[in-house]
Amino acid sequence: MPTPPSSAVNETADAVRQALALAHPTVAADVVTAVVYQAAGELVGRSAVPADFGRLLRRRANARLAAMTGILTPIRTARP
């Protein structure tokens, strides 16, 4: 499938960044931004459906931010 338009990617990444900044108040805002956009760069072109992009981005970035605060959580895939 084609890569989502960059404006949609940016909007999704910004929404995820805002949500994760609230969820991880002990992590500096610039660190949250860097983590989200790094994860977004890794996922662009890999997610099968544009709707999957936001879900995958949030899950990946949230796991990284949690690890930064000492909480290690494995990322598991949904089972059908």
Tab-separated table of N, CA and C in Angstrom:
chain	number	residue	atom	x	y	z
A	1	MET	N	0.847	-1.181	0.000
A	1	MET	CA	0.000	0.000	0.000
A	1	MET	C	0.890	1.242	0.000
A	2	PRO	N	0.366	2.329	-0.519
A	2	PRO	CA	1.167	3.549	-0.569
A	2	PRO	C	1.384	4.138	0.820
A	3	THR	N	2.460	4.878	0.929
A	3	THR	CA	2.767	5.572	2.179
A	3	THR	C	1.730	6.670	2.400
A	4	PRO	N	1.264	6.841	3.638
A	4	PRO	CA	0.310	7.918	3.899
A	4	PRO	C	0.934	9.277	3.560
A	5	PRO	N	0.135	10.241	3.132
A	5	PRO	CA	0.672	11.572	2.842
A	5	PRO	C	1.371	12.137	4.069
A	6	SER	N	2.421	12.916	3.836
A	6	SER	CA	3.209	13.407	4.957
A	6	SER	C	2.392	14.271	5.907
A	7	SER	N	1.396	15.008	5.417
A	7	SER	CA	0.581	15.815	6.330
A	7	SER	C	-0.217	14.921	7.276
A	8	ALA	N	-0.714	13.796	6.780
A	8	ALA	CA	-1.445	12.859	7.641
A	8	ALA	C	-0.505	12.225	8.656
A	9	VAL	N	0.704	11.908	8.230
A	9	VAL	CA	1.700	11.342	9.145
A	9	VAL	C	2.025	12.355	10.233
A	10	ASN	N	2.251	13.602	9.837
A	10	ASN	CA	2.572	14.643	10.816
A	10	ASN	C	1.425	14.882	11.784
A	11	GLU	N	0.201	14.902	11.287
A	11	GLU	CA	-0.957	15.100	12.166
A	11	GLU	C	-1.093	13.954	13.154
A	12	THR	N	-0.916	12.738	12.673
A	12	THR	CA	-1.009	11.571	13.545
A	12	THR	C	0.107	11.591	14.578
A	13	ALA	N	1.329	11.866	14.139
A	13	ALA	CA	2.465	11.912	15.058
A	13	ALA	C	2.275	13.003	16.103
A	14	ASP	N	1.737	14.145	15.701
A	14	ASP	CA	1.513	15.226	16.656
A	14	ASP	C	0.450	14.840	17.684
A	15	ALA	N	-0.606	14.178	17.248
A	15	ALA	CA	-1.646	13.730	18.183
A	15	ALA	C	-1.081	12.706	19.164
A	16	VAL	N	-0.266	11.788	18.664
A	16	VAL	CA	0.363	10.786	19.533
A	16	VAL	C	1.317	11.474	20.501
A	17	ARG	N	2.092	12.437	20.008
A	17	ARG	CA	3.027	13.178	20.863
A	17	ARG	C	2.301	13.870	22.005
A	18	GLN	N	1.187	14.517	21.698
A	18	GLN	CA	0.421	15.207	22.738
A	18	GLN	C	-0.111	14.232	23.777
A	19	ALA	N	-0.654	13.115	23.324
A	19	ALA	CA	-1.202	12.120	24.246
A	19	ALA	C	-0.110	11.521	25.123
A	20	LEU	N	1.032	11.221	24.534
A	20	LEU	CA	2.104	10.602	25.308
A	20	LEU	C	2.794	11.593	26.235
A	21	ALA	N	2.815	12.867	25.868
A	21	ALA	CA	3.366	13.877	26.773
A	21	ALA	C	2.528	13.950	28.050
A	22	LEU	N	1.223	13.808	27.910
A	22	LEU	CA	0.346	13.791	29.087
A	22	LEU	C	0.489	12.489	29.872
A	23	ALA	N	0.692	11.389	29.170
A	23	ALA	CA	0.799	10.081	29.822
A	23	ALA	C	2.144	9.887	30.523
A	24	HIS	N	3.161	10.628	30.100
A	24	HIS	CA	4.508	10.492	30.668
A	24	HIS	C	5.010	11.864	31.134
A	25	PRO	N	4.413	12.422	32.190
A	25	PRO	CA	4.783	13.772	32.617
A	25	PRO	C	6.209	13.891	33.155
A	26	THR	N	6.834	12.783	33.523
A	26	THR	CA	8.200	12.851	34.047
A	26	THR	C	9.257	12.872	32.949
A	27	VAL	N	8.839	12.685	31.710
A	27	VAL	CA	9.770	12.724	30.575
A	27	VAL	C	9.659	14.104	29.930
A	28	ALA	N	10.802	14.721	29.665
A	28	ALA	CA	10.813	16.057	29.062
A	28	ALA	C	10.085	16.056	27.718
A	29	ALA	N	9.397	17.151	27.444
A	29	ALA	CA	8.594	17.260	26.219
A	29	ALA	C	9.432	17.066	24.962
A	30	ASP	N	10.660	17.594	24.951
A	30	ASP	CA	11.494	17.427	23.756
A	30	ASP	C	11.927	15.974	23.565
A	31	VAL	N	12.039	15.230	24.655
A	31	VAL	CA	12.369	13.806	24.554
A	31	VAL	C	11.176	13.040	23.992
A	32	VAL	N	9.971	13.361	24.470
A	32	VAL	CA	8.761	12.720	23.946
A	32	VAL	C	8.656	12.984	22.447
A	33	THR	N	8.875	14.213	22.043
A	33	THR	CA	8.814	14.570	20.626
A	33	THR	C	9.825	13.770	19.814
A	34	ALA	N	11.054	13.692	20.302
A	34	ALA	CA	12.093	12.947	19.584
A	34	ALA	C	11.741	11.469	19.460
A	35	VAL	N	11.249	10.877	20.535
A	35	VAL	CA	10.896	9.454	20.519
A	35	VAL	C	9.764	9.203	19.531
A	36	VAL	N	8.742	10.043	19.560
A	36	VAL	CA	7.592	9.854	18.669
A	36	VAL	C	8.009	9.992	17.208
A	37	TYR	N	8.778	11.017	16.881
A	37	TYR	CA	9.155	11.209	15.482
A	37	TYR	C	10.177	10.180	15.006
A	38	GLN	N	11.027	9.673	15.902
A	38	GLN	CA	11.931	8.590	15.522
A	38	GLN	C	11.120	7.336	15.196
A	39	ALA	N	10.169	7.010	16.060
A	39	ALA	CA	9.316	5.839	15.815
A	39	ALA	C	8.486	6.028	14.545
A	40	ALA	N	8.005	7.243	14.314
A	40	ALA	CA	7.222	7.519	13.100
A	40	ALA	C	8.068	7.285	11.854
A	41	GLY	N	9.315	7.733	11.895
A	41	GLY	CA	10.205	7.527	10.760
A	41	GLY	C	10.433	6.055	10.459
A	42	GLU	N	10.489	5.252	11.516
A	42	GLU	CA	10.672	3.808	11.331
A	42	GLU	C	9.430	3.155	10.740
A	43	LEU	N	8.260	3.683	11.070
A	43	LEU	CA	7.012	3.051	10.653
A	43	LEU	C	6.488	3.511	9.298
A	44	VAL	N	6.900	4.676	8.843
A	44	VAL	CA	6.391	5.194	7.569
A	44	VAL	C	6.703	4.185	6.468
A	45	GLY	N	5.686	3.819	5.742
A	45	GLY	CA	5.854	2.871	4.656
A	45	GLY	C	5.779	1.416	5.079
A	46	ARG	N	5.772	1.166	6.384
A	46	ARG	CA	5.708	-0.210	6.875
A	46	ARG	C	4.311	-0.604	7.318
A	47	SER	N	3.532	0.346	7.785
A	47	SER	CA	2.195	-0.004	8.262
A	47	SER	C	1.298	-0.279	7.063
A	48	ALA	N	0.501	-1.311	7.172
A	48	ALA	CA	-0.300	-1.783	6.043
A	48	ALA	C	-1.443	-0.842	5.691
A	49	VAL	N	-2.020	-0.232	6.663
A	49	VAL	CA	-3.177	0.637	6.453
A	49	VAL	C	-2.905	1.942	7.193
A	50	PRO	N	-3.242	3.088	6.625
A	50	PRO	CA	-3.002	4.335	7.346
A	50	PRO	C	-3.571	4.338	8.765
A	51	ALA	N	-4.694	3.674	8.980
A	51	ALA	CA	-5.268	3.622	10.327
A	51	ALA	C	-4.345	2.873	11.281
A	52	ASP	N	-3.617	1.898	10.776
A	52	ASP	CA	-2.667	1.155	11.606
A	52	ASP	C	-1.502	2.020	12.055
A	53	PHE	N	-1.154	3.010	11.275
A	53	PHE	CA	0.012	3.834	11.571
A	53	PHE	C	-0.082	4.460	12.957
A	54	GLY	N	-1.203	5.088	13.271
A	54	GLY	CA	-1.358	5.734	14.572
A	54	GLY	C	-1.291	4.750	15.724
A	55	ARG	N	-1.939	3.610	15.571
A	55	ARG	CA	-1.942	2.590	16.625
A	55	ARG	C	-0.535	2.044	16.852
A	56	LEU	N	0.149	1.726	15.758
A	56	LEU	CA	1.499	1.190	15.872
A	56	LEU	C	2.471	2.226	16.428
A	57	LEU	N	2.314	3.470	15.998
A	57	LEU	CA	3.180	4.541	16.481
A	57	LEU	C	3.001	4.739	17.977
A	58	ARG	N	1.763	4.814	18.413
A	58	ARG	CA	1.515	5.023	19.843
A	58	ARG	C	2.080	3.866	20.664
A	59	ARG	N	1.869	2.649	20.206
A	59	ARG	CA	2.342	1.481	20.951
A	59	ARG	C	3.868	1.472	21.029
A	60	ARG	N	4.524	1.740	19.911
A	60	ARG	CA	5.992	1.719	19.879
A	60	ARG	C	6.583	2.843	20.720
A	61	ALA	N	6.090	4.052	20.531
A	61	ALA	CA	6.625	5.191	21.277
A	61	ALA	C	6.315	5.069	22.767
A	62	ASN	N	5.127	4.600	23.113
A	62	ASN	CA	4.764	4.434	24.515
A	62	ASN	C	5.684	3.423	25.200
A	63	ALA	N	5.994	2.334	24.542
A	63	ALA	CA	6.891	1.327	25.120
A	63	ALA	C	8.280	1.912	25.357
A	64	ARG	N	8.757	2.727	24.435
A	64	ARG	CA	10.081	3.344	24.603
A	64	ARG	C	10.084	4.341	25.754
A	65	LEU	N	9.040	5.146	25.836
A	65	LEU	CA	8.969	6.120	26.924
A	65	LEU	C	8.818	5.423	28.273
A	66	ALA	N	8.040	4.368	28.324
A	66	ALA	CA	7.892	3.609	29.569
A	66	ALA	C	9.235	3.022	29.991
A	67	ALA	N	9.992	2.511	29.035
A	67	ALA	CA	11.312	1.957	29.347
A	67	ALA	C	12.244	3.037	29.892
A	68	MET	N	12.121	4.251	29.381
A	68	MET	CA	12.947	5.354	29.874
A	68	MET	C	12.652	5.671	31.333
A	69	THR	N	11.440	5.383	31.765
A	69	THR	CA	11.066	5.658	33.155
A	69	THR	C	11.186	4.419	34.027
A	70	GLY	N	11.759	3.349	33.473
A	70	GLY	CA	12.014	2.153	34.260
A	70	GLY	C	10.948	1.089	34.200
A	71	ILE	N	9.970	1.258	33.336
A	71	ILE	CA	8.902	0.265	33.195
A	71	ILE	C	9.135	-0.489	31.897
A	72	LEU	N	9.455	-1.763	32.018
A	72	LEU	CA	9.691	-2.567	30.822
A	72	LEU	C	8.446	-3.375	30.514
A	73	THR	N	7.884	-3.136	29.349
A	73	THR	CA	6.679	-3.853	28.928
A	73	THR	C	6.913	-4.438	27.550
A	74	PRO	N	6.718	-5.731	27.409
A	74	PRO	CA	6.898	-6.323	26.082
A	74	PRO	C	5.784	-5.885	25.142
A	75	ILE	N	6.128	-5.700	23.890
A	75	ILE	CA	5.122	-5.383	22.882
A	75	ILE	C	4.627	-6.705	22.331
A	76	ARG	N	3.359	-6.927	22.456
A	76	ARG	CA	2.767	-8.172	21.973
A	76	ARG	C	1.829	-7.861	20.826
A	77	THR	N	1.776	-8.772	19.887
A	77	THR	CA	0.839	-8.608	18.784
A	77	THR	C	-0.502	-9.208	19.174
A	78	ALA	N	-1.536	-8.659	18.610
A	78	ALA	CA	-2.884	-9.178	18.879
A	78	ALA	C	-3.032	-10.538	18.218
A	79	ARG	N	-3.663	-11.430	18.903
A	79	ARG	CA	-3.883	-12.767	18.341
A	79	ARG	C	-5.292	-12.846	17.785
A	80	PRO	N	-5.405	-13.416	16.572
A	80	PRO	CA	-6.740	-13.496	15.951
A	80	PRO	C	-7.670	-14.439	16.672
